[in-house]
Amino acid sequence: AQKVTQAQTEISVVEKEDVTLDCVYETRDTTYYLFWYKQPPSGELVFLIRRNSFDEQNEISGRYSWNFQKSTSSFNFTITASQVVDSAVYFCALSRANDYKLSFGAGTTVTVRA
Amino acid sequence: DGGITQSPKYLFRKEGQNVTLSCEQNLNHDAMYWYRQDPGQGLRLIYYSQIVNDFQKGDIAEGYSVSREKKESFPLTVTSAQKNPTAFYLCASSIFGAEDQPQHFGDGTRLSIL
């Protein structure tokens, strides 16, 4: 069985602070895919990044960066110099090879205060 | 613009009533999905369909039904058998045979009991 755990329920920061969201996953598969989605107050989920289990290269994209570590089964996400527009619920998700179902974590609500 | 359209945005159900949520996509995606979102629980898969005229139950299919008569459309019916239908419902689509590709989501329908 697959499981995704986002231990942080809510994070509140002041604008320009950095925010790191934790994601820990469980799977017995050797091939799997990890995703981060953002859900702003409007409700739709917006895809942010995908990683496959063979690609542990970490990435920086603008103010966003991701840290994927297979050894600890973690796929953490950092927002640098947060802005009010970053306020949203962030979901980590996992899918396995040959299976189109996504297993979602419970989400982390990020509130950025001006 | 390509995307997923869900309607209505808000829906109210009377006891014993069936209601149908609409989901239409113009992304030419083969696979479509329905998720239910409850506070603090992330998203849970209700039904999914990989091709027209075929669909499979997800993790919480009881009390729901779907049809897939057209590639573009995947309506969800919440039946009277679903005793706790109050939730936020999200429809998604993705490329068939590409489990490493992200799912694209609609804006959601919020269902409440009158």
Coordinates of N, CA and C in Angstrom, one line a residue:
Chain A
A1 N 0.8 -1.2 0.0 CA 0.0 0.0 0.0 C 0.9 1.2 0.0
Q2 N 0.3 2.3 -0.6 CA 1.1 3.5 -0.6 C 0.5 4.5 0.4
K3 N 1.4 5.3 0.9 CA 0.9 6.3 1.9 C 1.8 7.6 1.8
V4 N 1.1 8.7 1.9 CA 1.8 10.0 1.9 C 1.5 10.7 3.1
T5 N 2.5 11.2 3.8 CA 2.3 11.9 5.1 C 2.8 13.3 5.1
Q6 N 2.0 14.2 5.3 CA 2.4 15.6 5.5 C 2.1 16.0 6.9
A7 N 3.1 15.9 7.7 CA 2.9 16.1 9.2 C 2.5 17.5 9.6
Q8 N 2.8 18.5 8.8 CA 2.5 19.8 9.1 C 1.1 20.1 8.6
T9 N 0.2 20.5 9.6 CA -1.2 20.8 9.2 C -1.2 22.3 8.7
E10 N -0.6 23.2 9.4 CA -0.7 24.6 9.1 C 0.7 25.2 9.4
I11 N 1.0 26.2 8.5 CA 2.2 27.0 8.7 C 1.9 28.4 8.4
S12 N 2.2 29.3 9.4 CA 2.0 30.7 9.2 C 3.3 31.4 9.3
V13 N 3.6 32.3 8.3 CA 4.8 33.0 8.2 C 4.5 34.5 7.8
V14 N 5.5 35.3 8.1 CA 5.4 36.7 7.6 C 6.1 36.8 6.3
E15 N 5.6 37.6 5.4 CA 6.1 37.8 4.1 C 7.6 37.9 4.1
K16 N 8.2 37.3 3.1 CA 9.7 37.2 2.9 C 10.4 36.2 3.7
E17 N 9.7 35.5 4.6 CA 10.3 34.3 5.3 C 10.3 33.1 4.3
D18 N 11.2 32.2 4.6 CA 11.2 31.0 3.8 C 10.3 29.9 4.5
V19 N 9.7 29.1 3.7 CA 8.8 28.1 4.2 C 9.2 26.7 3.6
T20 N 9.3 25.7 4.4 CA 9.6 24.4 4.0 C 8.5 23.4 4.3
L21 N 8.0 22.7 3.4 CA 6.9 21.8 3.6 C 7.4 20.4 3.5
D22 N 7.1 19.6 4.5 CA 7.6 18.2 4.6 C 6.7 17.2 3.9
C23 N 7.2 16.2 3.3 CA 6.4 15.1 2.7 C 7.2 13.8 2.8
V24 N 6.6 12.9 3.5 CA 7.2 11.6 3.6 C 6.3 10.5 3.0
Y25 N 6.8 9.6 2.2 CA 6.0 8.7 1.5 C 6.4 7.2 1.9
E26 N 5.5 6.3 1.6 CA 5.7 4.9 1.8 C 5.3 4.2 0.5
T27 N 6.1 3.3 0.0 CA 5.8 2.5 -1.1 C 6.8 1.4 -1.2
R28 N 6.3 0.2 -1.8 CA 7.2 -0.9 -1.9 C 7.7 -1.0 -3.4
D29 N 7.2 -0.1 -4.2 CA 7.6 -0.1 -5.6 C 9.0 0.6 -5.8
T30 N 9.7 0.1 -6.8 CA 11.0 0.7 -7.1 C 10.8 1.9 -8.1
T31 N 9.7 1.8 -8.9 CA 9.4 2.9 -9.8 C 8.1 3.6 -9.3
Y32 N 8.2 4.9 -9.1 CA 7.1 5.7 -8.6 C 7.3 7.1 -9.0
Y33 N 6.3 7.9 -8.8 CA 6.3 9.3 -9.2 C 5.8 10.2 -8.1
L34 N 6.4 11.3 -7.8 CA 6.0 12.2 -6.7 C 5.6 13.5 -7.3
F35 N 4.6 14.1 -6.8 CA 4.1 15.4 -7.3 C 3.9 16.4 -6.1
W36 N 3.9 17.6 -6.4 CA 3.5 18.7 -5.5 C 2.4 19.5 -6.3
Y37 N 1.3 19.7 -5.6 CA 0.2 20.6 -6.1 C -0.1 21.7 -5.1
K38 N -0.6 22.8 -5.7 CA -1.0 24.0 -4.9 C -2.5 24.2 -5.1
Q39 N -3.2 24.4 -4.0 CA -4.6 24.7 -4.0 C -4.9 26.0 -3.4
P40 N -5.0 27.1 -4.3 CA -5.3 28.4 -3.8 C -6.8 28.4 -3.3
P41 N -7.2 29.5 -2.7 CA -8.5 29.6 -2.1 C -9.6 29.4 -3.2
S42 N -9.3 29.6 -4.5 CA -10.3 29.4 -5.5 C -10.7 28.0 -5.7
G43 N -9.8 27.0 -5.3 CA -10.2 25.6 -5.2 C -9.5 24.7 -6.2
E44 N -9.1 25.2 -7.3 CA -8.5 24.2 -8.3 C -7.1 23.8 -7.8
L45 N -6.7 22.6 -8.2 CA -5.3 22.2 -7.8 C -4.4 22.5 -9.0
V46 N -3.3 23.2 -8.7 CA -2.3 23.6 -9.7 C -1.1 22.7 -9.6
F47 N -0.7 22.1 -10.6 CA 0.5 21.2 -10.6 C 1.7 22.1 -10.5
L48 N 2.7 21.7 -9.6 CA 3.9 22.4 -9.4 C 5.1 21.7 -9.9
I49 N 5.3 20.4 -9.5 CA 6.5 19.7 -9.9 C 6.2 18.2 -9.8
R50 N 7.0 17.5 -10.7 CA 6.9 16.0 -10.7 C 8.4 15.5 -10.6
R51 N 8.5 14.4 -9.9 CA 9.8 13.7 -9.8 C 9.6 12.2 -9.9
N52 N 10.4 11.5 -10.7 CA 10.3 10.1 -10.7 C 11.4 9.5 -9.8
S53 N 11.2 8.2 -9.4 CA 12.0 7.6 -8.4 C 13.5 7.5 -8.8
F54 N 13.8 7.6 -10.1 CA 15.2 7.5 -10.6 C 15.9 8.8 -10.7
D55 N 15.2 9.9 -10.4 CA 15.7 11.2 -10.5 C 15.8 11.9 -9.2
E56 N 16.9 11.8 -8.6 CA 17.1 12.5 -7.3 C 17.7 13.9 -7.4
Q57 N 17.8 14.4 -8.6 CA 18.4 15.7 -8.7 C 17.4 16.7 -8.2
N58 N 17.9 17.5 -7.3 CA 17.1 18.6 -6.7 C 17.0 19.8 -7.7
E59 N 16.0 20.5 -7.5 CA 15.7 21.6 -8.5 C 15.3 22.9 -7.9
I60 N 15.7 23.9 -8.5 CA 15.3 25.3 -8.1 C 14.6 25.9 -9.2
S61 N 13.4 26.4 -9.0 CA 12.7 27.1 -10.0 C 12.1 28.4 -9.5
G62 N 12.8 29.5 -9.8 CA 12.4 30.8 -9.2 C 12.5 30.7 -7.7
R63 N 11.4 31.0 -7.0 CA 11.4 31.0 -5.5 C 11.1 29.6 -4.9
Y64 N 10.9 28.6 -5.8 CA 10.6 27.3 -5.4 C 11.8 26.4 -5.5
S65 N 11.9 25.4 -4.5 CA 13.0 24.4 -4.7 C 12.4 23.1 -4.0
W66 N 13.0 22.0 -4.5 CA 12.6 20.7 -4.0 C 13.7 19.9 -3.6
N67 N 13.6 19.1 -2.6 CA 14.6 18.2 -2.1 C 14.1 16.8 -2.0
F68 N 14.5 15.9 -2.9 CA 14.0 14.5 -3.0 C 15.1 13.6 -2.5
Q69 N 14.9 12.9 -1.4 CA 15.8 12.0 -0.8 C 15.2 10.6 -0.7
K70 N 15.6 9.7 -1.5 CA 15.1 8.3 -1.5 C 15.5 7.6 -0.2
S71 N 16.6 7.9 0.4 CA 17.1 7.3 1.6 C 16.2 7.5 2.8
T72 N 15.6 8.6 2.8 CA 14.7 9.0 3.9 C 13.2 9.0 3.4
S73 N 13.0 8.6 2.1 CA 11.6 8.7 1.6 C 10.9 10.0 1.8
S74 N 11.7 11.0 1.4 CA 11.1 12.4 1.6 C 11.2 13.2 0.3
F75 N 10.3 14.1 0.2 CA 10.2 14.9 -1.0 C 9.7 16.3 -0.5
N76 N 10.6 17.1 0.0 CA 10.3 18.3 0.7 C 10.3 19.5 -0.3
F77 N 9.5 20.5 0.0 CA 9.3 21.6 -0.9 C 9.5 22.9 -0.1
T78 N 10.3 23.9 -0.7 CA 10.6 25.1 0.0 C 10.2 26.3 -0.9
I79 N 9.6 27.2 -0.3 CA 9.3 28.5 -0.9 C 10.2 29.5 -0.3
T80 N 11.0 30.2 -1.1 CA 12.0 31.2 -0.6 C 11.4 32.6 -0.7
A81 N 11.6 33.4 0.3 CA 11.1 34.8 0.3 C 9.6 34.8 0.0
S82 N 8.8 34.2 0.8 CA 7.4 33.9 0.6 C 6.6 35.3 0.3
Q83 N 5.5 35.1 -0.4 CA 4.7 36.3 -0.7 C 3.3 35.9 -0.3
V84 N 2.4 36.9 -0.2 CA 1.0 36.7 0.2 C 0.3 35.8 -0.8
V85 N 0.7 35.9 -2.1 CA 0.1 35.0 -3.1 C 0.4 33.5 -3.0
D86 N 1.4 33.2 -2.1 CA 1.8 31.8 -1.9 C 0.8 31.2 -0.9
S87 N -0.1 31.9 -0.3 CA -1.0 31.4 0.7 C -1.9 30.4 0.0
A88 N -1.9 29.2 0.4 CA -2.7 28.1 -0.3 C -2.5 26.8 0.6
V89 N -3.2 25.8 0.1 CA -3.0 24.5 0.7 C -2.1 23.7 -0.3
Y90 N -1.0 23.1 0.2 CA -0.1 22.4 -0.7 C -0.2 20.9 -0.4
F91 N -0.3 20.1 -1.5 CA -0.5 18.7 -1.4 C 0.7 18.0 -2.1
C92 N 1.2 17.0 -1.4 CA 2.2 16.0 -1.9 C 1.4 14.8 -2.4
A93 N 1.8 14.2 -3.5 CA 1.1 13.0 -4.0 C 2.0 12.0 -4.6
L94 N 1.6 10.8 -4.7 CA 2.4 9.7 -5.1 C 1.6 8.8 -6.1
S95 N 2.3 8.4 -7.2 CA 1.6 7.4 -8.1 C 2.7 6.3 -8.4
R96 N 2.2 5.2 -8.7 CA 3.1 4.1 -9.0 C 3.1 3.8 -10.5
A97 N 4.0 3.1 -11.0 CA 4.1 2.7 -12.4 C 2.9 1.9 -12.8
N98 N 2.3 2.1 -14.0 CA 1.2 1.3 -14.5 C -0.1 1.5 -13.6
D99 N -0.1 2.6 -12.9 CA -1.3 2.8 -12.1 C -1.6 4.3 -12.1
Y100 N -2.8 4.7 -12.5 CA -3.1 6.1 -12.7 C -3.7 6.8 -11.5
K101 N -3.7 6.1 -10.4 CA -4.3 6.7 -9.2 C -3.2 7.4 -8.4
L102 N -3.6 8.6 -7.9 CA -2.7 9.4 -7.1 C -3.1 9.2 -5.6
S103 N -2.1 9.0 -4.8 CA -2.4 9.0 -3.3 C -1.9 10.3 -2.8
F104 N -2.8 11.0 -2.2 CA -2.5 12.4 -1.7 C -2.2 12.4 -0.2
G105 N -1.3 13.3 0.2 CA -1.2 13.6 1.6 C -2.4 14.5 2.1
A106 N -2.5 14.7 3.3 CA -3.6 15.5 3.9 C -3.5 17.0 3.6
G107 N -2.4 17.4 3.1 CA -2.2 18.8 2.8 C -1.6 19.7 3.9
T108 N -0.9 20.7 3.5 CA -0.4 21.7 4.5 C -0.9 23.1 4.1
T109 N -1.6 23.7 5.0 CA -2.1 25.1 4.8 C -1.1 26.1 5.1
V110 N -0.7 26.9 4.1 CA 0.3 27.9 4.3 C -0.3 29.3 4.3
T111 N -0.1 30.0 5.3 CA -0.6 31.4 5.3 C 0.5 32.4 5.4
V112 N 0.6 33.2 4.5 CA 1.7 34.2 4.4 C 1.1 35.6 4.8
R113 N 1.5 36.2 5.8 CA 1.0 37.5 6.3 C 1.8 38.6 5.8
A114 N 1.2 39.7 5.4 CA 1.9 40.9 5.0 C 2.6 41.6 6.1
Chain B
D1 N -8.8 28.4 -24.7 CA -7.9 27.7 -23.7 C -8.4 26.4 -23.4
G2 N -7.4 25.4 -23.3 CA -7.8 24.0 -22.9 C -7.9 24.0 -21.4
G3 N -8.8 23.1 -21.0 CA -9.0 23.0 -19.5 C -10.1 22.1 -19.2
I4 N -10.4 22.1 -17.9 CA -11.5 21.3 -17.3 C -12.6 22.2 -16.7
T5 N -13.8 21.9 -17.1 CA -14.9 22.8 -16.6 C -15.8 21.9 -15.7
Q6 N -16.0 22.3 -14.5 CA -16.9 21.6 -13.6 C -18.1 22.6 -13.3
S7 N -19.3 22.0 -13.3 CA -20.5 22.7 -13.0 C -21.5 21.9 -12.2
P8 N -22.3 22.5 -11.4 CA -22.2 23.9 -11.0 C -21.1 24.1 -10.0
K9 N -20.8 25.3 -9.6 CA -19.8 25.6 -8.6 C -20.3 25.2 -7.2
Y10 N -21.6 25.5 -7.0 CA -22.2 25.1 -5.7 C -23.5 24.3 -6.0
L11 N -23.8 23.3 -5.2 CA -24.9 22.4 -5.4 C -25.5 22.0 -4.0
F12 N -26.8 22.0 -3.9 CA -27.4 21.6 -2.7 C -28.3 20.4 -3.0
R13 N -28.3 19.5 -2.0 CA -29.0 18.3 -2.2 C -30.0 18.1 -1.1
K14 N -31.2 17.7 -1.4 CA -32.2 17.4 -0.4 C -32.1 15.9 -0.1
E15 N -32.5 15.5 1.1 CA -32.5 14.1 1.5 C -33.2 13.2 0.5
G16 N -32.6 12.1 0.1 CA -33.3 11.2 -0.8 C -33.1 11.5 -2.2
Q17 N -32.4 12.6 -2.5 CA -32.3 13.1 -3.9 C -31.0 12.7 -4.5
N18 N -31.0 12.3 -5.8 CA -29.8 12.1 -6.5 C -29.4 13.5 -7.2
V19 N -28.1 13.8 -7.2 CA -27.6 14.9 -7.9 C -26.5 14.6 -8.8
T20 N -26.3 15.3 -9.9 CA -25.3 15.0 -10.9 C -24.3 16.2 -11.0
L21 N -23.0 15.9 -10.9 CA -22.0 16.9 -11.1 C -21.4 16.7 -12.5
S22 N -21.3 17.8 -13.2 CA -20.8 17.8 -14.5 C -19.3 18.0 -14.6
C23 N -18.6 17.3 -15.5 CA -17.1 17.5 -15.7 C -16.9 17.4 -17.2
E24 N -16.4 18.5 -17.8 CA -16.1 18.4 -19.3 C -14.6 18.9 -19.5
Q25 N -13.9 18.2 -20.3 CA -12.5 18.6 -20.6 C -12.3 18.7 -22.1
N26 N -11.5 19.7 -22.5 CA -11.1 19.8 -23.9 C -9.6 19.7 -24.1
L27 N -9.0 18.9 -23.3 CA -7.6 18.7 -23.4 C -7.2 17.5 -24.2
N28 N -8.2 16.8 -24.7 CA -8.1 15.5 -25.5 C -7.4 14.4 -24.6
H29 N -7.7 14.5 -23.3 CA -7.1 13.5 -22.4 C -8.1 12.2 -22.5
D30 N -7.4 11.1 -22.4 CA -8.2 9.8 -22.3 C -8.7 9.5 -20.9
A31 N -7.9 9.8 -19.9 CA -8.2 9.4 -18.6 C -8.9 10.6 -17.8
M32 N -9.9 10.2 -17.0 CA -10.6 11.2 -16.2 C -10.8 10.6 -14.8
Y33 N -10.9 11.5 -13.8 CA -11.0 11.1 -12.4 C -12.0 12.0 -11.6
W34 N -12.5 11.4 -10.6 CA -13.3 12.1 -9.6 C -12.7 11.9 -8.2
Y35 N -12.5 13.1 -7.5 CA -12.0 13.0 -6.2 C -13.0 13.7 -5.2
R36 N -12.9 13.3 -4.0 CA -13.7 14.0 -3.0 C -12.7 14.6 -2.0
Q37 N -12.9 15.8 -1.6 CA -12.0 16.5 -0.6 C -12.8 16.9 0.6
D38 N -12.4 16.3 1.8 CA -12.9 16.7 3.1 C -11.9 17.5 3.8
P39 N -12.3 18.3 4.7 CA -11.3 19.1 5.5 C -10.3 18.2 6.2
G40 N -9.0 18.5 6.0 CA -8.0 17.8 6.7 C -7.7 16.4 6.3
Q41 N -8.3 16.0 5.2 CA -8.2 14.6 4.7 C -7.6 14.5 3.3
G42 N -7.2 15.5 2.7 CA -6.7 15.4 1.4 C -7.7 15.0 0.4
L43 N -7.3 14.5 -0.7 CA -8.2 14.1 -1.8 C -8.3 12.5 -1.8
R44 N -9.5 12.0 -2.0 CA -9.7 10.6 -2.1 C -10.4 10.3 -3.4
L45 N -9.9 9.2 -4.1 CA -10.4 8.9 -5.4 C -11.8 8.2 -5.3
I46 N -12.7 8.7 -6.1 CA -14.1 8.0 -6.1 C -14.2 7.0 -7.3
Y47 N -14.0 7.6 -8.5 CA -14.0 6.7 -9.7 C -13.0 7.3 -10.7
Y48 N -12.5 6.4 -11.6 CA -11.7 6.9 -12.7 C -12.0 6.1 -13.9
S49 N -11.7 6.7 -15.1 CA -12.0 6.1 -16.4 C -10.8 6.4 -17.3
Q50 N -10.3 5.3 -17.9 CA -9.1 5.4 -18.7 C -9.5 5.6 -20.2
I51 N -10.7 5.0 -20.6 CA -11.1 5.2 -21.9 C -12.7 5.3 -21.9
V52 N -13.2 5.6 -23.0 CA -14.7 5.8 -23.2 C -15.3 4.4 -22.9
N53 N -16.5 4.5 -22.2 CA -17.3 3.3 -21.9 C -16.6 2.3 -21.0
D54 N -15.7 2.8 -20.2 CA -15.0 2.0 -19.2 C -14.6 2.9 -18.0
F55 N -14.9 2.3 -16.8 CA -14.5 3.1 -15.6 C -14.3 2.1 -14.5
Q56 N -13.6 2.5 -13.5 CA -13.2 1.6 -12.3 C -13.5 2.4 -11.0
K57 N -13.8 1.6 -10.0 CA -14.1 2.2 -8.7 C -12.7 2.6 -8.1
G58 N -12.8 3.7 -7.4 CA -11.6 4.1 -6.6 C -11.8 3.7 -5.2
D59 N -11.3 4.4 -4.3 CA -11.2 4.0 -2.9 C -12.5 4.2 -2.1
I60 N -13.4 5.1 -2.6 CA -14.6 5.5 -1.9 C -15.8 5.6 -2.8
A61 N -16.0 4.5 -3.6 CA -17.1 4.6 -4.7 C -18.5 4.4 -4.2
E62 N -18.7 3.9 -3.0 CA -20.0 3.6 -2.5 C -20.9 4.8 -2.4
G63 N -22.1 4.7 -3.0 CA -23.0 5.9 -3.0 C -22.8 6.8 -4.2
Y64 N -21.9 6.5 -5.1 CA -21.6 7.3 -6.3 C -21.8 6.4 -7.5
S65 N -22.1 7.1 -8.6 CA -22.1 6.4 -9.9 C -21.5 7.4 -11.0
V66 N -21.0 6.8 -12.1 CA -20.4 7.6 -13.1 C -20.8 7.0 -14.5
S67 N -20.6 7.7 -15.5 CA -20.7 7.2 -16.9 C -19.6 7.9 -17.7
R68 N -19.3 7.2 -18.8 CA -18.2 7.8 -19.7 C -18.6 7.5 -21.1
E69 N -19.6 8.2 -21.6 CA -20.2 8.0 -23.0 C -19.4 8.8 -24.0
K70 N -18.7 9.8 -23.6 CA -17.9 10.6 -24.5 C -16.6 10.9 -23.9
K71 N -15.6 11.0 -24.7 CA -14.2 11.3 -24.2 C -14.1 12.5 -23.4
E72 N -14.9 13.5 -23.7 CA -14.8 14.8 -23.1 C -15.6 14.9 -21.8
S73 N -16.4 14.0 -21.5 CA -17.4 14.1 -20.4 C -17.3 13.0 -19.4
F74 N -17.4 13.3 -18.1 CA -17.3 12.3 -17.1 C -18.2 12.7 -15.9
P75 N -19.5 12.6 -16.0 CA -20.4 13.1 -15.0 C -20.4 12.2 -13.8
L76 N -20.6 12.8 -12.6 CA -20.6 12.0 -11.3 C -22.0 12.2 -10.7
T77 N -22.7 11.1 -10.4 CA -24.0 11.2 -9.7 C -23.8 10.8 -8.2
V78 N -24.2 11.7 -7.4 CA -24.2 11.4 -5.9 C -25.6 10.9 -5.6
T79 N -25.7 9.6 -5.3 CA -27.0 9.0 -5.0 C -27.4 9.2 -3.6
S80 N -28.7 8.9 -3.4 CA -29.3 9.0 -2.0 C -28.6 8.0 -1.1
A81 N -27.9 7.0 -1.6 CA -27.2 6.0 -0.8 C -26.0 6.6 -0.1
Q82 N -25.5 7.7 -0.6 CA -24.3 8.4 0.0 C -24.9 9.3 1.1
K83 N -24.7 8.8 2.3 CA -25.3 9.4 3.5 C -24.6 10.7 4.0
N84 N -23.4 10.9 3.6 CA -22.6 12.1 4.0 C -22.0 12.7 2.7
P85 N -22.8 13.3 1.9 CA -22.3 13.8 0.6 C -21.6 15.2 0.7
T86 N -21.7 15.9 1.8 CA -21.2 17.2 1.9 C -19.7 17.2 1.8
A87 N -19.2 17.8 0.7 CA -17.7 17.8 0.5 C -17.5 18.7 -0.8
F88 N -16.2 18.8 -1.1 CA -15.7 19.5 -2.3 C -15.3 18.4 -3.2
Y89 N -15.9 18.5 -4.5 CA -15.6 17.4 -5.5 C -14.8 18.0 -6.6
L90 N -13.7 17.3 -6.9 CA -12.8 17.7 -7.9 C -12.7 16.7 -9.0
C91 N -12.8 17.2 -10.3 CA -12.6 16.3 -11.4 C -11.2 16.6 -12.0
A92 N -10.6 15.6 -12.6 CA -9.3 15.7 -13.1 C -9.2 14.9 -14.4
S93 N -8.2 15.2 -15.2 CA -7.9 14.4 -16.4 C -6.4 14.3 -16.6
S94 N -6.0 13.3 -17.4 CA -4.6 13.1 -17.7 C -4.5 12.3 -19.0
I95 N -3.2 12.3 -19.5 CA -2.9 11.5 -20.7 C -3.0 10.0 -20.3
F96 N -3.6 9.2 -21.2 CA -3.6 7.8 -20.9 C -2.3 7.1 -21.1
G97 N -1.9 6.2 -20.2 CA -0.7 5.5 -20.4 C 0.5 6.3 -20.0
A98 N 0.3 7.3 -19.2 CA 1.4 8.2 -18.8 C 1.2 8.5 -17.3
E99 N 1.5 7.5 -16.5 CA 1.2 7.7 -15.1 C 2.2 8.7 -14.4
D100 N 3.3 9.0 -15.2 CA 4.2 10.0 -14.7 C 3.8 11.4 -15.0
Q101 N 2.7 11.6 -15.8 CA 2.3 12.9 -16.1 C 1.3 13.4 -15.1
P102 N 1.3 14.7 -14.9 CA 0.4 15.3 -13.9 C -1.1 15.2 -14.3
Q103 N -1.9 15.2 -13.3 CA -3.3 15.3 -13.6 C -3.7 16.8 -13.6
H104 N -4.6 17.1 -14.4 CA -5.1 18.5 -14.5 C -6.5 18.6 -13.9
F105 N -6.7 19.6 -13.0 CA -7.9 19.6 -12.2 C -8.8 20.8 -12.7
G106 N -10.1 20.6 -12.4 CA -11.1 21.6 -12.6 C -11.2 22.4 -11.3
D107 N -12.1 23.4 -11.3 CA -12.3 24.3 -10.2 C -13.1 23.8 -9.0
G108 N -13.7 22.6 -9.3 CA -14.5 21.9 -8.2 C -15.9 22.3 -8.1
T109 N -16.7 21.4 -7.4 CA -18.1 21.7 -7.1 C -18.2 21.4 -5.6
R110 N -18.8 22.4 -4.9 CA -19.0 22.2 -3.5 C -20.5 21.8 -3.2
L111 N -20.6 20.6 -2.7 CA -22.0 20.0 -2.5 C -22.3 20.1 -1.0
S112 N -23.6 20.5 -0.7 CA -24.0 20.6 0.6 C -25.4 20.0 0.7
I113 N -25.8 19.6 1.9 CA -27.1 19.1 2.2 C -28.0 20.2 2.7
L114 N -29.3 20.2 2.1 CA -30.2 21.2 2.6 C -30.9 20.8 3.9

